[in-house]
Tab-separated table of C-alpha atoms and ligand atoms in Angstrom:
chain	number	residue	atom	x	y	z
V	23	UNK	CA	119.493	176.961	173.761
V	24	UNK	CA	117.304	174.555	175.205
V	25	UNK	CA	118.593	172.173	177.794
V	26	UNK	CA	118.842	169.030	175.930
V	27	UNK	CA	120.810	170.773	173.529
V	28	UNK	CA	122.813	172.288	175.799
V	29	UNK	CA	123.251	168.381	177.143
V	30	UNK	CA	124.463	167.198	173.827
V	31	UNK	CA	126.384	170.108	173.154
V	32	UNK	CA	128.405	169.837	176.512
V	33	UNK	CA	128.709	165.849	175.810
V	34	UNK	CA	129.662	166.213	172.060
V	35	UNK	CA	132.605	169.210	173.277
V	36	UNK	CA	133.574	166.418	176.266
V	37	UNK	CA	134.017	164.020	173.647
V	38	UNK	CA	135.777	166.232	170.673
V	39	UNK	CA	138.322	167.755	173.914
V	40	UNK	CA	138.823	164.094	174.476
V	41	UNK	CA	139.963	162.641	171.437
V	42	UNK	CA	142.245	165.792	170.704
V	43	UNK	CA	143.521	165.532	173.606
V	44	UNK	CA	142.172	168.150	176.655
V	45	UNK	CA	139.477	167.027	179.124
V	46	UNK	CA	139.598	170.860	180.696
V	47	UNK	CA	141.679	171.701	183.533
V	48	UNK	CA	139.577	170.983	186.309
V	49	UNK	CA	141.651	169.437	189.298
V	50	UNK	CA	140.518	165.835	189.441
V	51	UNK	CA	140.816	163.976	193.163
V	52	UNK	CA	143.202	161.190	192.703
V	53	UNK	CA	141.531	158.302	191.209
V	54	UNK	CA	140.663	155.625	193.749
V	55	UNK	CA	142.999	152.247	194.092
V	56	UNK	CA	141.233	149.062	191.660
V	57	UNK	CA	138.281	147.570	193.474
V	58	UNK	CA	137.984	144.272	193.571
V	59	UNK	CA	136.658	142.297	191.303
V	60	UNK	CA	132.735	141.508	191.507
V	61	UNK	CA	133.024	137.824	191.287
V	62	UNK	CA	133.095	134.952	193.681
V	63	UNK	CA	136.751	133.806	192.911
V	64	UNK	CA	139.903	135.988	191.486
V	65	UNK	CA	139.579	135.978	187.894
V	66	UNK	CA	136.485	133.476	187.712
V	67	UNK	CA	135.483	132.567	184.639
V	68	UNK	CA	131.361	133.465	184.339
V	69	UNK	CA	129.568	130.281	183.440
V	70	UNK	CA	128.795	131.552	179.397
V	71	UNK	CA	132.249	131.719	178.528
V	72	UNK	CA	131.916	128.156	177.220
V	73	UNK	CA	130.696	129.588	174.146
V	74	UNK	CA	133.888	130.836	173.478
V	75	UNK	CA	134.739	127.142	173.261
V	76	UNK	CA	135.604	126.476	168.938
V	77	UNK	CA	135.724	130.343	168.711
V	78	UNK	CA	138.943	131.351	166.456
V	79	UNK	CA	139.770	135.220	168.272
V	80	UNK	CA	143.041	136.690	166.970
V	81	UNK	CA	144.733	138.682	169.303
V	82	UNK	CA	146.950	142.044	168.282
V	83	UNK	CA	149.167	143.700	171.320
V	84	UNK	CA	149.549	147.046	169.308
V	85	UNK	CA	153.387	148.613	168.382
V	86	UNK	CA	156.372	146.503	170.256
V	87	UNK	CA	160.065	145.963	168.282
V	88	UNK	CA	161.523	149.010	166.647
V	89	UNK	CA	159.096	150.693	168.039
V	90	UNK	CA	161.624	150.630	171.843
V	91	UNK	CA	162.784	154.159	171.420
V	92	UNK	CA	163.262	157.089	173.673
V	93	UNK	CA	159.799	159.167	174.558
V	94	UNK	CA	157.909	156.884	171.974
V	95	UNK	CA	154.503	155.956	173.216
V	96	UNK	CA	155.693	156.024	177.399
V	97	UNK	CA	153.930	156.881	180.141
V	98	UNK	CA	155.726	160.071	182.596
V	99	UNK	CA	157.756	157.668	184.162
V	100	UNK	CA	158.897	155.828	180.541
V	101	UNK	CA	156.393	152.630	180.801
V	102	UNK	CA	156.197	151.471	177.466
V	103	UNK	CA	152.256	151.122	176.020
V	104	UNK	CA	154.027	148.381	173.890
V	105	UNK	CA	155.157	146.167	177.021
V	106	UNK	CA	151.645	146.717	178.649
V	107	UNK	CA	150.164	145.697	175.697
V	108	UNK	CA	151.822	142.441	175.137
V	109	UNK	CA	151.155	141.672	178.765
V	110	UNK	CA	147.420	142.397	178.725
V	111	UNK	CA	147.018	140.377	175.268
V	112	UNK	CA	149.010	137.638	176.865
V	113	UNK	CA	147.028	137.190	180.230
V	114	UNK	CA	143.517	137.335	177.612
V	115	UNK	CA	145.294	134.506	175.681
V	116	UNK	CA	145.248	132.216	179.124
V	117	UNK	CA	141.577	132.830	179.981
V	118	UNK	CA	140.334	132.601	175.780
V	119	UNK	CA	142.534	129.238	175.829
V	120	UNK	CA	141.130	128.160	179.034
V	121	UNK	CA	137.804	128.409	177.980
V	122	UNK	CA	138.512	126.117	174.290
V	123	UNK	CA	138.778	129.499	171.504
V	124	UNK	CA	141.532	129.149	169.129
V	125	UNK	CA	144.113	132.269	169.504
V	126	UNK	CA	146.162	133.584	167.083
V	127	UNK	CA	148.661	136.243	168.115
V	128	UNK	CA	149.816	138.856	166.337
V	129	UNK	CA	153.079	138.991	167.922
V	130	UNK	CA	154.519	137.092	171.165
V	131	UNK	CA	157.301	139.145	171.643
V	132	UNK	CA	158.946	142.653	172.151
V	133	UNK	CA	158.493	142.600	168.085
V	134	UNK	CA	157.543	144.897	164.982
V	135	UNK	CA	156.094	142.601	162.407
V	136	UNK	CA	157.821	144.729	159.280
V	137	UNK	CA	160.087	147.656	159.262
V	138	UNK	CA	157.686	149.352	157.026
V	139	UNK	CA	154.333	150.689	159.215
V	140	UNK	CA	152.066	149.814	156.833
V	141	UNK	CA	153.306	146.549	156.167
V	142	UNK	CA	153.522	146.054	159.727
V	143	UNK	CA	149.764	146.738	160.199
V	144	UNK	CA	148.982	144.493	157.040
V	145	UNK	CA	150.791	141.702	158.321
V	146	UNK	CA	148.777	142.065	161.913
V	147	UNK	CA	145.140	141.878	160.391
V	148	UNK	CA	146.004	139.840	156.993
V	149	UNK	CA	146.618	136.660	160.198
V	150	UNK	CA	143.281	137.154	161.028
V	151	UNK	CA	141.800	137.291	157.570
V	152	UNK	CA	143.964	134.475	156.787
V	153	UNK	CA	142.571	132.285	159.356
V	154	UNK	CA	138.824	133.362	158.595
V	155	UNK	CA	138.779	134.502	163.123
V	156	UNK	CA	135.930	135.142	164.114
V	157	UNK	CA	137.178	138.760	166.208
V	158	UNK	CA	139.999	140.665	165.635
V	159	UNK	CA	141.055	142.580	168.960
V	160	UNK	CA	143.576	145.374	168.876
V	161	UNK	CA	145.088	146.236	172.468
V	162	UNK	CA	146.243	149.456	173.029
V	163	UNK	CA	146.220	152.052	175.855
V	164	UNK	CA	145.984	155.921	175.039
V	165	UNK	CA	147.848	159.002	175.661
V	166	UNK	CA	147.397	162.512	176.021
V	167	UNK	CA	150.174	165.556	175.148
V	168	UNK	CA	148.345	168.135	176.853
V	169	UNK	CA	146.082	166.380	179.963
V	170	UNK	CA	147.923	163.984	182.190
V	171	UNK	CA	144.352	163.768	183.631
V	172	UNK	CA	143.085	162.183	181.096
V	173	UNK	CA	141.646	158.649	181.776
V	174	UNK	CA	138.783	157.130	179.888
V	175	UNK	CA	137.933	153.966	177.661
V	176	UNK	CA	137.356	153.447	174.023
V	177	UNK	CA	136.610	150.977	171.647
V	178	UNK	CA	137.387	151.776	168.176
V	179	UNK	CA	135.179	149.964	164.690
V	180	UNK	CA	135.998	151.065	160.716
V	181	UNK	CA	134.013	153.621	159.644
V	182	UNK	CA	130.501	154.278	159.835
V	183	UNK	CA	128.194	152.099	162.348
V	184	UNK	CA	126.750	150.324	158.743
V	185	UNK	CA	130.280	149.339	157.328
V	186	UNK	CA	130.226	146.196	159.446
V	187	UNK	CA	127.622	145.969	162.278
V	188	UNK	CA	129.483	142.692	163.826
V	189	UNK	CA	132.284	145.090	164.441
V	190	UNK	CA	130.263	147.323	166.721
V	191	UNK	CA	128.710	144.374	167.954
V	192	UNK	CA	132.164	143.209	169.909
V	193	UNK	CA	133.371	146.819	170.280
V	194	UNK	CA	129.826	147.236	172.891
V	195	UNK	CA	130.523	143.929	174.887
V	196	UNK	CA	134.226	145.268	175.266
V	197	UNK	CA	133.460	149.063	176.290
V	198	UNK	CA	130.655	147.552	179.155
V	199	UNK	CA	133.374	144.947	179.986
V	200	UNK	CA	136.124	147.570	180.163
V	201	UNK	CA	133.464	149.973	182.096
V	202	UNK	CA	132.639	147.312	184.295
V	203	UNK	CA	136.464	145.772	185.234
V	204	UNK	CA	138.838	149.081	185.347
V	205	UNK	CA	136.098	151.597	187.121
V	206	UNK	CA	138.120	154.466	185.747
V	207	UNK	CA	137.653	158.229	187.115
V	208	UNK	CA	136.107	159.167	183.640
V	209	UNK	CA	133.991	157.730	181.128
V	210	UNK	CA	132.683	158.945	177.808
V	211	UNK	CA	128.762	159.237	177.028
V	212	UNK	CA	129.573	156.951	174.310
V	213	UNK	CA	133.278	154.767	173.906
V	214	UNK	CA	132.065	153.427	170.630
V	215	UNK	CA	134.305	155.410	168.305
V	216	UNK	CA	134.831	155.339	164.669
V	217	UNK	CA	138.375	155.845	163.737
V	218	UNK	CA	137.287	158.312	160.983
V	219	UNK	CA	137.167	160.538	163.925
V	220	UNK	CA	141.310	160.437	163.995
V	221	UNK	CA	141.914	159.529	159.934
V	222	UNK	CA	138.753	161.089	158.356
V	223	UNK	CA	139.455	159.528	154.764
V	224	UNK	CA	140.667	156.059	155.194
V	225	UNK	CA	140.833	155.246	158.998
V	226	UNK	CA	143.337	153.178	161.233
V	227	UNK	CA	144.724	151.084	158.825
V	228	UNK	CA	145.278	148.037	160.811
V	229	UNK	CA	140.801	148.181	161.050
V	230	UNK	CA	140.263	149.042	157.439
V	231	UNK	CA	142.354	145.950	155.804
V	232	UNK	CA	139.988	143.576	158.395
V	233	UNK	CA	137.589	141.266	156.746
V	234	UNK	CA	136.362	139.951	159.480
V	235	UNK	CA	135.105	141.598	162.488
V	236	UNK	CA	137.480	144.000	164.253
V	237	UNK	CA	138.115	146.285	166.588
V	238	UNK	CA	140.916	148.232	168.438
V	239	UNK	CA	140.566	148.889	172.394
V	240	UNK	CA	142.158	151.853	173.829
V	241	UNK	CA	141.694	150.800	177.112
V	242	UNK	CA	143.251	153.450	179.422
V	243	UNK	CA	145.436	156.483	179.428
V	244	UNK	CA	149.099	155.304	180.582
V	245	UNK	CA	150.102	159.398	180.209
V	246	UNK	CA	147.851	159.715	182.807
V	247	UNK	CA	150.642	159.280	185.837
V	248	UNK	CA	148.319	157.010	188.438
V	249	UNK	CA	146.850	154.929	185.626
V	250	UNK	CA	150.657	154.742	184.665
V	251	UNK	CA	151.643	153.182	188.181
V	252	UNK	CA	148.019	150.433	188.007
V	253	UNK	CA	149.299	149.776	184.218
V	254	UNK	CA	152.732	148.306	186.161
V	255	UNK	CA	151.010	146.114	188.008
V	256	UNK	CA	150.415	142.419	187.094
V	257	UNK	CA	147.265	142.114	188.346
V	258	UNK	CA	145.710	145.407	186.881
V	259	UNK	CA	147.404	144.048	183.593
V	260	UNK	CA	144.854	140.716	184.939
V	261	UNK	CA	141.758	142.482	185.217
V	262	UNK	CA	141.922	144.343	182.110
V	263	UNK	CA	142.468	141.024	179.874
V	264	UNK	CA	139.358	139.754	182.480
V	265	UNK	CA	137.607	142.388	181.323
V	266	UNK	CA	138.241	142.139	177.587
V	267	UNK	CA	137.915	137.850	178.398
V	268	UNK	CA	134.228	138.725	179.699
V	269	UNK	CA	133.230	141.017	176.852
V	270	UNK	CA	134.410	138.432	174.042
V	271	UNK	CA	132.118	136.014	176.321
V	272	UNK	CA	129.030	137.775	175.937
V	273	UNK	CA	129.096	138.371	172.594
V	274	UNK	CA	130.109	134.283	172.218
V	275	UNK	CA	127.029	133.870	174.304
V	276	UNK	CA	124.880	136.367	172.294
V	277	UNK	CA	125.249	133.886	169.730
V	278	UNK	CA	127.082	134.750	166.214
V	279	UNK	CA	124.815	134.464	162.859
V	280	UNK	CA	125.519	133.074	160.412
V	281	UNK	CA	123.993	131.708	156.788
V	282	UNK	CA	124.426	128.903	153.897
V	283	UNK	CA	122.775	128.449	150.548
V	284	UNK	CA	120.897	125.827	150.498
V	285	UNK	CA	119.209	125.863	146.936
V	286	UNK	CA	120.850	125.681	144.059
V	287	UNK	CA	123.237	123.531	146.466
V	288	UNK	CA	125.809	124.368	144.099
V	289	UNK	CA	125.106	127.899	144.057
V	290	UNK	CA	124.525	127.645	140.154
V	291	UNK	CA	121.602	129.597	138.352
V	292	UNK	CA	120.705	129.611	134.880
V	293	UNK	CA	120.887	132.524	132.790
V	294	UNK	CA	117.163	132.542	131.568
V	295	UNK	CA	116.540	133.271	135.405
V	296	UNK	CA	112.966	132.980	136.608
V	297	UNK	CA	114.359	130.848	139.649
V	298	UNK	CA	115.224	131.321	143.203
V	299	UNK	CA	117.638	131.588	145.987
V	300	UNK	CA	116.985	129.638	149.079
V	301	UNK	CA	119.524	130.901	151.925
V	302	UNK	CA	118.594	129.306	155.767
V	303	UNK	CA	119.697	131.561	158.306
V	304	UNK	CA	121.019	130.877	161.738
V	305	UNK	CA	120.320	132.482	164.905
V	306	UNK	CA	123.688	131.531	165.894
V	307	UNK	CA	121.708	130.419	169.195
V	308	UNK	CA	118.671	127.655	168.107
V	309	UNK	CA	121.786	124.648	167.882
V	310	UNK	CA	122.033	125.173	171.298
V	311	UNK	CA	118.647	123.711	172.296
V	312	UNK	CA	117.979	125.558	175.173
V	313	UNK	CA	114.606	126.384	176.630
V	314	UNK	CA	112.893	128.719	173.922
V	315	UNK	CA	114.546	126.974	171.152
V	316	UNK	CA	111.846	126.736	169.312
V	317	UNK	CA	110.716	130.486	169.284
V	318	UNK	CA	111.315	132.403	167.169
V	319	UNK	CA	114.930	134.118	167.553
V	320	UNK	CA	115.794	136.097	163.856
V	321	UNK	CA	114.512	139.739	164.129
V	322	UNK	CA	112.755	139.067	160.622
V	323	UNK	CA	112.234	143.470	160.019
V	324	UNK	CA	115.960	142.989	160.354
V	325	UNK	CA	116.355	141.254	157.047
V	326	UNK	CA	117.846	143.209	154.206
V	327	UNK	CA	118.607	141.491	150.993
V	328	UNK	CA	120.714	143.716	148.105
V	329	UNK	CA	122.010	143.017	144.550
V	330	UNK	CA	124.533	145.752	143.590
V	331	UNK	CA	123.420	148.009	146.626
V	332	UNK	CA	119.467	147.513	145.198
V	333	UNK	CA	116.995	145.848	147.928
V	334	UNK	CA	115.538	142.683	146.531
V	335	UNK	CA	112.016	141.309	147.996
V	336	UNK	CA	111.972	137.918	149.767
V	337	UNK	CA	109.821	136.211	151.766
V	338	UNK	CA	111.039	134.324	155.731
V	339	UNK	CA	109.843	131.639	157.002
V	340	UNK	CA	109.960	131.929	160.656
V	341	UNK	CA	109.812	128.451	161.373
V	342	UNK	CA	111.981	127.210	159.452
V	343	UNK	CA	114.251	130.279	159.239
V	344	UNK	CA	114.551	130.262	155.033
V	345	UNK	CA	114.901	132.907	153.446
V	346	UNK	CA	113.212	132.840	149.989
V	347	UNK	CA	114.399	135.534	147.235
V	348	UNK	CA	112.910	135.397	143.647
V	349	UNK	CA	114.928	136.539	140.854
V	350	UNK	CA	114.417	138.463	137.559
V	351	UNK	CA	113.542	136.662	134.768
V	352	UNK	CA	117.150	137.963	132.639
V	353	UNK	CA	120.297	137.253	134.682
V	354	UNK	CA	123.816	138.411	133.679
V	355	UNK	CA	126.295	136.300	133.315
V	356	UNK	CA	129.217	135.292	135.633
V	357	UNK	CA	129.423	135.764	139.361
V	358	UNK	CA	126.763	137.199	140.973
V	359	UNK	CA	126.647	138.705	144.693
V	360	UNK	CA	123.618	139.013	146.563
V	361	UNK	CA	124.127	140.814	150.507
V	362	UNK	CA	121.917	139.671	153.271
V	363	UNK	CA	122.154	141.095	156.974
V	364	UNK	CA	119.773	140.312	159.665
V	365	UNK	CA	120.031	139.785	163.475
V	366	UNK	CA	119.340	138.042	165.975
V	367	UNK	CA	117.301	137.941	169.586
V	368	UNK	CA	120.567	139.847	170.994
V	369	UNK	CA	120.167	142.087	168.325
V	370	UNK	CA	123.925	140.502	166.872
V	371	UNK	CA	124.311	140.997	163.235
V	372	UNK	CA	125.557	138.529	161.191
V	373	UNK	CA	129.169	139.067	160.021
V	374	UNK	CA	129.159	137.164	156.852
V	375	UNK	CA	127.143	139.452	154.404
V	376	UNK	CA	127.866	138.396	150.936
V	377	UNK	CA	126.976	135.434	149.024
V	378	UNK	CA	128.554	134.347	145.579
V	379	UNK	CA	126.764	132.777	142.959
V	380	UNK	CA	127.412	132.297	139.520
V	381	UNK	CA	125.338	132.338	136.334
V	382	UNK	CA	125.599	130.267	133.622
V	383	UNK	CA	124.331	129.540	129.868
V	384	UNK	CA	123.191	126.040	130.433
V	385	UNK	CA	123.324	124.469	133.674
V	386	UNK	CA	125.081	120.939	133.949
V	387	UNK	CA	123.999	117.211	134.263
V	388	UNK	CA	123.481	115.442	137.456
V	389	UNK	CA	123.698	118.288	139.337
V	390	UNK	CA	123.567	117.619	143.300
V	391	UNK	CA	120.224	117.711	145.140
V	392	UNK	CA	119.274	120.632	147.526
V	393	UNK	CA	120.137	118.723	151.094
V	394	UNK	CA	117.471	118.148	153.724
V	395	UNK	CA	116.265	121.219	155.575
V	396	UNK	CA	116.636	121.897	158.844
V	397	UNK	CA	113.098	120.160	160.255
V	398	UNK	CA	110.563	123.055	160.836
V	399	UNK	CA	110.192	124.059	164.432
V	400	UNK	CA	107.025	122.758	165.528
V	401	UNK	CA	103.870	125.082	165.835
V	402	UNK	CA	103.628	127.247	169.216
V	403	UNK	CA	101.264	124.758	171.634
V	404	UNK	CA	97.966	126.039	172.431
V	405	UNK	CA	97.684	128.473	175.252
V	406	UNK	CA	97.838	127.113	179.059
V	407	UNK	CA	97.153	129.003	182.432
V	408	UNK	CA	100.026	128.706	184.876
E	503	ZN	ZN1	148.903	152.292	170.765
């Protein structure tokens, strides 16, 4: 077995003892006391979480209520994952409100949202569904039955990587955050997880109901007895919600894509076909009208556009970021769904996908006109020396 193999074999049996449950027996030195943050004041906000400002994040301190029974979900010393939960989401809340995003919150108390579990985790994601949030964050921390050593971070996303790239999108800015902030003993070669790792069919359920993008955090162990003892502490409970704050920042700040129909304005195409879809695509970051605006910032080889699963050809403007797809001559009628992804400079994906528009015999009077494009981004200026 070659090395590399051997590298990825090691890395892939780290990671599969992990998630059951073992990280070997190996006597780990006691992990060191929390460093202090790397930041000029306690808890300073860094100077791009104003784009959280208009974000709507919905916030989901995992278990709490019924769920206040002996040995459930408690570190050795009986510290409830529930009540360090709550307090981590809550602390988050202050710095997202601080810095202008809407918060919803799953629950504000010591509560279980149903009595049945599965209505419980319905009623967590359906709020942010409901309120069309932009992230979905589920706090938890993680225990082990058979490794009190154990001590790592994950981030958990639905799935495969494809299902909904936003997802992983937030889960990366949260793991680096998370790796940053706590400086745990241990850290996985990769704390992106998909949670058909635990459920291989359907996945965590409170992930797989989400329509918008979501993740679950499984920020520390609190089996593991010292992270137990930091998870008691209010200002460890600070920095992990700091940590989670500056994550949701940078992905704010790595801009959030989005896109619009723009002709037919009223998204109405006649069945004889032979037309076409305009759709103008944001960056999520050219608004802003910061140096470089006018580059360039939509990976075009990122584009894909799909009817029923089937690639369709288009053409993008660069300039003026439209995104041009010709249709068959025949169309079917009723709705009609066409899925476009792309990404941005940060290599964000845009977490809208579908469009809906519908097909009809004869298309009505006085129909509204196709609004004034965005203005085309002028031509690059001719090349200067410094
Ligand atoms: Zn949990």
């Amino acid at each position: 077995m070659n090395s590399r193999i051997c590298r990825f074999t090691g890395m892939f049996l780290f990671c599969a003892a992990a998630v059951l449950g073992g990280c070997g027996d190996e006597e780990e030195p006691p992990p060191p006391p929390p460093a202090p943050l790397p930041t000029t004041g306690p808890f300073a906000a860094p100077t791009y979480a104003n784009y959280l400002k208009g974000m709507k994040i919905c916030l989901d301190p995992g278990h709490g209520g019924r769920a206040n029974r002996k040995g459930y979900k408690r570190g050795p010393t009986g510290l409830r994952e529930a009540e360090v939960n709550l307090k981590v989401a809550h602390c988050l809340r202050e710095f997202l409100e601080a810095s202008g995003a809407k918060v919803y919150m799953t629950r504000r108390k010591d509560v279980y949202l149903a009595e049945d579990e599965r209505e419980d985790q319905r009623l967590r994601i359906e709020m942010a569904n409901r309120n069309d949030c932009d992230v979905f964050v589920s706090i938890h921390h993680n225990a082990s039955g058979t490794n009190p050593n154990a001590n790592f971070t994950s981030v958990w996303y639905h799935d495969d990587p494809d299902h909904s790239p936003a997802s992983l999108d937030v889960a990366q800015q949260l793991a680096v955050a998370l790796t940053d902030e706590l400086r745990l003993p241990q850290q996985l070669g990769c704390p992106l997880m998909s949670d058909k790792l635990m459920f291989a069919k359907s996945g965590f359920s409170v992930l797989r109901q989400a329509k918008v993008p979501a993740v679950l955090c499984e920020s520390s162990f609190h089996s593991n007895p010292d992270e137990e003892a930091r998870l008691r502490n209010p200002e460890y409970n600070r920095r992990e919600a700091h940590a989670l704050f500056a994550g949701l920042a940078r992905y704010a700040y790595a801009g959030i894509p989005r896109m619009q129909v723009v002709d037919p304005p009223d998204g109405l195409l006649p069945e004889s076909g032979g037309k076409q879809v305009v759709i103008e695509l944001n960056d999520g970051i050219r608004d802003r009208k910061s140096w470089g605006w006018d580059r360039p910032l939509i990976l075009s080889d990122s584009i894909v556009v799909r009817q029923d699963g089937k690639d369709l050809p288009f053409t993008f403007d660069k300039r003026t970021n439209l995104l041009t797809v010709p249709l068959p001559k025949k169309l079917k009628l009723g709705s009609m769904g066409l899925e476009v992804r792309f990404m941005n400079l940060f290599k964000q994906s845009n977490p809208k996908t579908s469009l809906e528009l519908k097909v009809v015999k004869k298309l009505p009077p006085n129909r509204p006109v196709a609004r004034a494009l965005t203005p085309p981004v002028p031509a690059p200026a001719t090349e200067e020396s410094e």
